[in-house]
Coordinates of C-alpha atoms in Angstrom, one line a residue:
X1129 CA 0.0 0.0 0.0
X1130 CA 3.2 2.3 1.2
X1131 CA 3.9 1.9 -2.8
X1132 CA 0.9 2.5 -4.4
X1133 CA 0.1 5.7 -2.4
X1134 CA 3.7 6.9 -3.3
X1135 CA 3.0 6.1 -7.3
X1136 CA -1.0 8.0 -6.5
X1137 CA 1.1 11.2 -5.3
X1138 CA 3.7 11.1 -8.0
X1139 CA 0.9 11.1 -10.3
X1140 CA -0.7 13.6 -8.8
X1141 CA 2.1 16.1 -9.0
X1142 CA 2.3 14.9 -12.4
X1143 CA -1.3 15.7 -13.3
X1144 CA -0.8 19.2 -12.4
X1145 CA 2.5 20.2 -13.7
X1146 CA 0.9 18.9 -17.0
X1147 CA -2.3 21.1 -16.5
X1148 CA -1.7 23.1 -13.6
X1149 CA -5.4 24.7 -14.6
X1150 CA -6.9 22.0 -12.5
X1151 CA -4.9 22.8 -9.1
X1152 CA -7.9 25.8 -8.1
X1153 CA -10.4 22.9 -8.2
X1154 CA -7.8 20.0 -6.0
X1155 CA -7.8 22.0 -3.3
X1156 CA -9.7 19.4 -1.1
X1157 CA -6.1 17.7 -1.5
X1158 CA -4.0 19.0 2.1
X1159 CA -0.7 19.5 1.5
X1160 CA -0.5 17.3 4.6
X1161 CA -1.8 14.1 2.5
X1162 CA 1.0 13.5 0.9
X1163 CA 3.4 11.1 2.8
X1164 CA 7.1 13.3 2.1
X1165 CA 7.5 16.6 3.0
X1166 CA 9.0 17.3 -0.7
X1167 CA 6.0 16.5 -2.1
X1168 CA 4.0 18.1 0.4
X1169 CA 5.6 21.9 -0.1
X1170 CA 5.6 20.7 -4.4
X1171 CA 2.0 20.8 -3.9
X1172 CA 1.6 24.0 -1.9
X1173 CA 4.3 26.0 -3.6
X1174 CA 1.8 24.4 -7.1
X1175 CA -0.9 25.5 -5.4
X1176 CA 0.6 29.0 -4.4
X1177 CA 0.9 29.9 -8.2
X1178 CA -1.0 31.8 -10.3
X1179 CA -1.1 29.8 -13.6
X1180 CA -3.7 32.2 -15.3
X1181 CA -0.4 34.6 -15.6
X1182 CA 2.1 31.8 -17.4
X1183 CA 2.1 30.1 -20.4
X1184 CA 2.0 26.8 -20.8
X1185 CA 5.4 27.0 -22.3
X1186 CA 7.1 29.0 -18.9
X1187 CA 5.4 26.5 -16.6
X1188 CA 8.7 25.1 -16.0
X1189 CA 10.2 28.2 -15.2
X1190 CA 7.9 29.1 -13.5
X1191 CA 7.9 26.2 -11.0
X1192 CA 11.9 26.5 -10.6
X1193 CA 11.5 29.7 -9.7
X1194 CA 8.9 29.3 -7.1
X1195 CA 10.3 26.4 -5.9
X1196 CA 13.6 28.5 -5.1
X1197 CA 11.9 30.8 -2.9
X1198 CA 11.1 27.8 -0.1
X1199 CA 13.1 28.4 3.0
X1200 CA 14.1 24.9 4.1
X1201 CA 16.7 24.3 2.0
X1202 CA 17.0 20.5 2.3
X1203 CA 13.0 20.6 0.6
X1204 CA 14.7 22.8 -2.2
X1205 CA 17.5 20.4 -3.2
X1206 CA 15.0 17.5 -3.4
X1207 CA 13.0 19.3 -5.7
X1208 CA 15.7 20.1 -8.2
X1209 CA 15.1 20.4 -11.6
X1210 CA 15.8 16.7 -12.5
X1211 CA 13.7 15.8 -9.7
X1212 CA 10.7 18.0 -11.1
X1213 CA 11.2 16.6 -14.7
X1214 CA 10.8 13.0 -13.1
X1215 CA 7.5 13.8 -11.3
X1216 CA 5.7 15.0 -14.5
X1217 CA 6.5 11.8 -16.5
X1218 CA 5.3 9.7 -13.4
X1219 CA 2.0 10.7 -14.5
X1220 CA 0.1 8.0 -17.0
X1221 CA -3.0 10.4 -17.5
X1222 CA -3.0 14.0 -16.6
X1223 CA -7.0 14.0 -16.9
X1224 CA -7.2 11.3 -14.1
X1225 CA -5.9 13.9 -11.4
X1226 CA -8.8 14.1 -9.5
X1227 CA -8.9 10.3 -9.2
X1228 CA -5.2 10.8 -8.1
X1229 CA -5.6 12.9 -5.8
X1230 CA -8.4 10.7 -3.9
X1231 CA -6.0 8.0 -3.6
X1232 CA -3.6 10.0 -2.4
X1233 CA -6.0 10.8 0.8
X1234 CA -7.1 7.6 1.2
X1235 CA -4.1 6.7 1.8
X1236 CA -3.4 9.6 4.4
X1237 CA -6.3 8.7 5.8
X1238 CA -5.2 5.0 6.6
X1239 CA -1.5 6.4 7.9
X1240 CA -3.9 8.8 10.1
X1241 CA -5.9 6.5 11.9
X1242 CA -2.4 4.1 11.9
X1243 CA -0.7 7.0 13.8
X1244 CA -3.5 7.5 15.7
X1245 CA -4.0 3.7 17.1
X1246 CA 0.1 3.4 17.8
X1247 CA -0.5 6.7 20.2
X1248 CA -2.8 5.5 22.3
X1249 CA -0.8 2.1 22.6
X1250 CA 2.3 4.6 23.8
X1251 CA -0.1 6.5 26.0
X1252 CA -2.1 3.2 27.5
X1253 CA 1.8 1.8 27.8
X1254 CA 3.0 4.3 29.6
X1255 CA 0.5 5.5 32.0
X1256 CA 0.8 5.2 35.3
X1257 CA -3.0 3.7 37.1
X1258 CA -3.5 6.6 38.9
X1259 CA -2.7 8.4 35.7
X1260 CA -5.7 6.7 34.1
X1261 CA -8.0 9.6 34.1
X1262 CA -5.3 11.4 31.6
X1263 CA -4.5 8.8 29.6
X1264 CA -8.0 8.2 28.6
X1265 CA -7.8 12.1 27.4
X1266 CA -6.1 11.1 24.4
X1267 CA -9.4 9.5 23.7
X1268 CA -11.2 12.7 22.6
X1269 CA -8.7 13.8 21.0
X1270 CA -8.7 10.8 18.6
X1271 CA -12.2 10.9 18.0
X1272 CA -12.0 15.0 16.9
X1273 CA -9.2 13.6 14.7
X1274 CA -11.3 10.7 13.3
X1275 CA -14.2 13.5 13.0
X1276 CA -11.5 16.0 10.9
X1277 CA -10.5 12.8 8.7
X1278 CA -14.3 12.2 7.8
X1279 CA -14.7 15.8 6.9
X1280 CA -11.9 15.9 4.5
X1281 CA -12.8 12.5 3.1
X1282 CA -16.3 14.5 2.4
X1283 CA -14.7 17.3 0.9
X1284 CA -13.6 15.2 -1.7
X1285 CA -15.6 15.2 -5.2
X1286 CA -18.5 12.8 -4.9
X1287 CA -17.7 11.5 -8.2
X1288 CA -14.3 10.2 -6.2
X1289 CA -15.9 9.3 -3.2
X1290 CA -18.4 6.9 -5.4
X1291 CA -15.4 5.1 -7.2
X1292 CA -12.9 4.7 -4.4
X1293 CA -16.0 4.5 -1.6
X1294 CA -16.2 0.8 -2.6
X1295 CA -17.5 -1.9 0.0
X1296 CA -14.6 -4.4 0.9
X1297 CA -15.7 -7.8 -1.1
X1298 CA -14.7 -10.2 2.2
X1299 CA -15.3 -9.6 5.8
X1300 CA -12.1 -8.3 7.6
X1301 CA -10.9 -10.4 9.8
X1302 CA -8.6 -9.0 12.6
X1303 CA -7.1 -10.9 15.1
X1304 CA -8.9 -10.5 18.2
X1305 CA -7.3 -8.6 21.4
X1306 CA -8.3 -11.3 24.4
X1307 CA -5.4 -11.8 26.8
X1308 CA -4.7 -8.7 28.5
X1309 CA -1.6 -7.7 28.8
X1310 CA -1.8 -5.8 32.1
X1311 CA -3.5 -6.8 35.6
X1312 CA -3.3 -6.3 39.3
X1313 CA -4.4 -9.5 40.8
X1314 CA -3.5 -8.4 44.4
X1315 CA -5.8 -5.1 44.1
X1316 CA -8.4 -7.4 42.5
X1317 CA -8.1 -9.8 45.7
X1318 CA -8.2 -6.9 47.8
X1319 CA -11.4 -5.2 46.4
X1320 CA -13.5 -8.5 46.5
X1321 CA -12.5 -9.5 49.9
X1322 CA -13.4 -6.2 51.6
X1323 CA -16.7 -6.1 49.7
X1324 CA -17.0 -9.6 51.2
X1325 CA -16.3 -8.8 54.4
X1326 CA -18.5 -5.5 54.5
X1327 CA -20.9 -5.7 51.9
X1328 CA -22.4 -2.0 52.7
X1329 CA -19.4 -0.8 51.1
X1330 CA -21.2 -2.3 47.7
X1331 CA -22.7 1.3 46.5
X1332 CA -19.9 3.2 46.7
X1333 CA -18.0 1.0 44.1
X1334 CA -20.6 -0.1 42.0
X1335 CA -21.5 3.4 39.8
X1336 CA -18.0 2.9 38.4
X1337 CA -16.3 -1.1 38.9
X1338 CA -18.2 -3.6 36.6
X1339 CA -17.4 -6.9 36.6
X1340 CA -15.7 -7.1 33.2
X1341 CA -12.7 -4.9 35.2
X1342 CA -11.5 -7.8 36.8
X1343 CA -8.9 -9.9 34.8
X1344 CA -9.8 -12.9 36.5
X1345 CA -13.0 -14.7 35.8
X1346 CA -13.8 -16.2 39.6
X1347 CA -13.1 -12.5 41.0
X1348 CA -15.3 -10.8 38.3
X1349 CA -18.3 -14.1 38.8
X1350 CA -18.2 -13.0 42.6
X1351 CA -17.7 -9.3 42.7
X1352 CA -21.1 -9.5 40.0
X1353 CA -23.0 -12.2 42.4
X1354 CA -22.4 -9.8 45.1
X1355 CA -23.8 -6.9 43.5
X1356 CA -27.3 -8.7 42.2
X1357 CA -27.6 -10.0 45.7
X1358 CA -26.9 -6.5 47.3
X1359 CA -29.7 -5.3 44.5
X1360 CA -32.1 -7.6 46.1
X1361 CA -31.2 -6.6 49.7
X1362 CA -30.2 -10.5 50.6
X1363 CA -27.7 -11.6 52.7
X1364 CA -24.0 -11.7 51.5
X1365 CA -21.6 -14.2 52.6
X1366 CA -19.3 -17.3 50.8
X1367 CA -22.2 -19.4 51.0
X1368 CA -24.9 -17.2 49.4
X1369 CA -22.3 -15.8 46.7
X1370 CA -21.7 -19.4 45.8
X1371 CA -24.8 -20.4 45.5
X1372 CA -25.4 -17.1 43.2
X1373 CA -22.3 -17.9 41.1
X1374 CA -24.0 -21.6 40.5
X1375 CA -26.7 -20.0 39.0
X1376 CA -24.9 -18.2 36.3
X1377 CA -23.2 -19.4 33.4
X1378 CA -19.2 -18.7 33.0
X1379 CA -16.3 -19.1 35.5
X1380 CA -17.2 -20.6 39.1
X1381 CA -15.4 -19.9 42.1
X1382 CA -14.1 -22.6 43.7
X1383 CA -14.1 -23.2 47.5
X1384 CA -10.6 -22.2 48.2
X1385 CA -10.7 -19.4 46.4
X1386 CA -13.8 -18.0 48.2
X1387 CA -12.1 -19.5 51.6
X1388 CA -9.0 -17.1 50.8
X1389 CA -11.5 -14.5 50.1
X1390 CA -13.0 -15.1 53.5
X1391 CA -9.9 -15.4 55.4
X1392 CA -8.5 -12.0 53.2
X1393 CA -11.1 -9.9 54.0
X1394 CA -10.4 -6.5 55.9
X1395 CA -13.3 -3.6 56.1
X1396 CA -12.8 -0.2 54.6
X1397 CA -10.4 -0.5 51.6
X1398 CA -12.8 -1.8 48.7
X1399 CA -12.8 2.2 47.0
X1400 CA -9.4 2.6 47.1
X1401 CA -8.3 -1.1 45.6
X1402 CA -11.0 -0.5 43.2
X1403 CA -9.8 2.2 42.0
X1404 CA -6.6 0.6 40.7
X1405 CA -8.7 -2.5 39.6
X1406 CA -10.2 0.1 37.3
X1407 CA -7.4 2.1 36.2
X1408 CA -5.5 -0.6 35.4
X1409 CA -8.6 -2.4 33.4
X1410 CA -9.1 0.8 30.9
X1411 CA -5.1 1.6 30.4
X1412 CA -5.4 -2.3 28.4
X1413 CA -8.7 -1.6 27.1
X1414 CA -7.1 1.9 25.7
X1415 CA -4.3 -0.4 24.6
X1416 CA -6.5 -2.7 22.9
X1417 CA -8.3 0.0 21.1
X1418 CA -5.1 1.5 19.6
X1419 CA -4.4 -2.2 18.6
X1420 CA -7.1 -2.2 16.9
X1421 CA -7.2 0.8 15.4
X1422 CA -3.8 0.0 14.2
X1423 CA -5.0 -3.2 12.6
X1424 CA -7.6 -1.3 10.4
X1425 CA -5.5 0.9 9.3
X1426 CA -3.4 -1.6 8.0
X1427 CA -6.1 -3.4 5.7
X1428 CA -6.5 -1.7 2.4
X1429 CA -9.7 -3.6 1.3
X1430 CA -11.3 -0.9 3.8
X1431 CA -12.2 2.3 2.3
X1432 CA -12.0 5.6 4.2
X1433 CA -15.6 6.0 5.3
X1434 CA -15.2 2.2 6.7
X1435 CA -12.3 2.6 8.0
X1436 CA -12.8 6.0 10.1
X1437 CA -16.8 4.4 11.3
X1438 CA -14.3 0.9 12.2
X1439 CA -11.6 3.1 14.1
X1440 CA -14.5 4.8 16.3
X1441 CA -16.1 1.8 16.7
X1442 CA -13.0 0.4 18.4
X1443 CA -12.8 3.7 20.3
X1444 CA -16.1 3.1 22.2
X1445 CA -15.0 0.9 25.3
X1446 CA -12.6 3.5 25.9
X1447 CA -15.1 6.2 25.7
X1448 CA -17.2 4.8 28.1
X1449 CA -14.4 3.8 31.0
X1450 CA -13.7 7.7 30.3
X1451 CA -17.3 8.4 32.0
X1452 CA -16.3 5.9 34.5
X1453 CA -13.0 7.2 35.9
X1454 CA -14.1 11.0 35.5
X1455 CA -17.5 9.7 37.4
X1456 CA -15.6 7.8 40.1
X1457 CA -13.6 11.1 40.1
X1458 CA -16.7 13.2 40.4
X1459 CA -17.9 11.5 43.6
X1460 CA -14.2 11.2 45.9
X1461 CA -16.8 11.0 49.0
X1462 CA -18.1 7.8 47.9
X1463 CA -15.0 6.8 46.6
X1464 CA -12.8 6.8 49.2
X1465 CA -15.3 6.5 51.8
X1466 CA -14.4 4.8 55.4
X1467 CA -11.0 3.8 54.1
X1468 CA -7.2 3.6 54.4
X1469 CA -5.4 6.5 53.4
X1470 CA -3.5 5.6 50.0
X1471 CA 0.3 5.0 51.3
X1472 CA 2.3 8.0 50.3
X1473 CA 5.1 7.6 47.3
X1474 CA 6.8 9.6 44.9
X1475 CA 5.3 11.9 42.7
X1476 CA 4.0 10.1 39.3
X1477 CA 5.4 10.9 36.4
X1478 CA 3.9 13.4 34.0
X1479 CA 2.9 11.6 30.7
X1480 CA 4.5 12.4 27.3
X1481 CA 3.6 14.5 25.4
X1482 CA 1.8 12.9 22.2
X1483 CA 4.2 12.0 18.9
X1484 CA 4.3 14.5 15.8
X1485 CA 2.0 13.2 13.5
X1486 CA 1.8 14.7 9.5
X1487 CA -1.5 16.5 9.9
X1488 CA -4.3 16.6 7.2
X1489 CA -5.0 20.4 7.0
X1490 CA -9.1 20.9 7.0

């Protein structure tokens, strides 16, 4: 794909230094579509030109001469004369530019949502839990640049939208996301036991902690038997959290495992070991998404409109654990309610700042 968008741009630039008449009418095409810089300040210095003034037999000239007045001078030597000479003959059909110049954002829409997925991978990676809350930032930020993406995708021509537009012919297939690759078994052990041994700590977890944030299944069956028998205002103990468990279908804890619960159990710290079971849930669900966000981006059968509705699709787990934290955040009363202050450490680490990406001017 890397190849064929290079050969799209070529022929773009080739379209227009053949008939730079059409350049008014590609504007739709960002300079920031094309995947070099070179050819990304060819097209704005072409762009920057008034062709109405030159004939058709100065348009070299007058393309050296323009192209002489850009500052960076490592840009200027790649767009030498020979270099410009090359570009127009990479073009096979100068009326095809506007055909050209969709591919040519398809394809920056693919390395878009790409970039994209791998920076919330570095963000999810990095993140500290109690950083979880910032990390999951990036989220919005992603979905206004999946929103910007579909806008220029729009601005395009319809008649190039319809042709390129095209449904993928087979199901994509991606490979699924299922172990995770980050857990805190201890702080999942801790929030179960003290919600088993004081039960009436249930409501100030539950607006926020769902069972799916436990990585393992016998802590996630019992922290969810718990909460439909505290919804029912019955009793809570091994016994009757066993016999809830029975009733469901999935994972089954087993007696030793509730017995450790039993024996583990110490009042007043379910909020705080929640909490970490949460962060530490949506920093691998963020990863996941950017996984597979990434993964789209890398399948070319998908056409933009699929691709950016796929990549905020993937998006939408992470979404909602940002409602989650901010709502657990919201409400530090309930959170942290009756419990052990959180042990004092060094000051977490600010997270980096997010990776220059090649923008798509809208």
């Amino acid at each position: 794909m890397t190849r064929l968008a290079r050969r799209a741009e070529e022929a773009l630039i080739g379209a227009a230094l053949h008939r730079p008449e059409v350049l008014p009418a590609m504007r739709w095409v960002p300079a920031g579509a094309f995947s070099s810089p070179d050819l990304g300040a060819l097209w704005t210095t072409l762009q920057n030109i008034d062709f109405r003034t030159v004939p058709s037999t100065e348009v070299p000239s007058a393309v050296t001469a323009a192209v002489a007045q850009i500052e960076d001078q490592g840009l200027r030597q790649c767009l030498a004369r020979p270099r410009i000479a090359a570009l127009a003959n990479a073009c096979p059909d100068p009326r095809t530019a506007p055909l050209y110049g969709g591919m040519t954002l398809e394809s920056a829409i693919h390395r878009s949502v790409e970039h994209a997925g791998n920076e919330l991978r570095s963000t999810a990676q990095q993140a500290e839990v109690d950083q979880a809350a910032q990390a999951l930032d990036q989220v919005e930020r992603t979905g206004n640049r999946l929103a910007a993406l579909d806008a220029a995708w729009k601005a395009a021509p319809e008649t190039v939208r319809n042709l390129l537009d095209t449904p993928a012919e087979e199901q994509i297939q991606l490979a699924q996301h299922t172990a995770r690759a980050r857990v805190d078994l201890q702080a999942e052990m801790e929030t179960v036991a003290s919600l088993l041994w004081r039960p009436e700590q249930l409501p100030e977890v539950t607006g926020w902690l769902q069972p799916r944030d436990f990585s393992d299944p016998q802590l996630a069956a019992v922290y969810e038997a718990m909460t439909t028998l505290h919804d029912r205002h019955a009793p809570i103990d091994t016994v009757t959290v066993a016999w809830e468990t029975a009733r469901r279908p999935g994972a089954q804890p087993s007696g030793q495992v509730l017995d450790e619960l039993e024996r583990a159990g110490t009042g007043g710290t379910a909020s705080y070991a929640g909490e970490q079971v949460l962060g530490t849930a949506v920093l691998d669900r963020l990863d996941a998404a950017g996984h597979h966000m990434r993964d789209l981006a890398l399948h070319p059968q998908l056409a933009p409109t699929a691709l950016v509705d796929h990549a905020e699709r993937a998006m939408q787990p992470a979404i909602a654990d940002r409602e989650r934290v901010h709502h657990a955040e919201r409400e530090p009363e309930l959170a942290r309610a009756d419990t052990e202050p959180a042990p004092t450490g060094p000051t977490a680490r600010r997270l980096p700042a997010p990776g220059h990406e090649m923008e798509i001017d809208v």
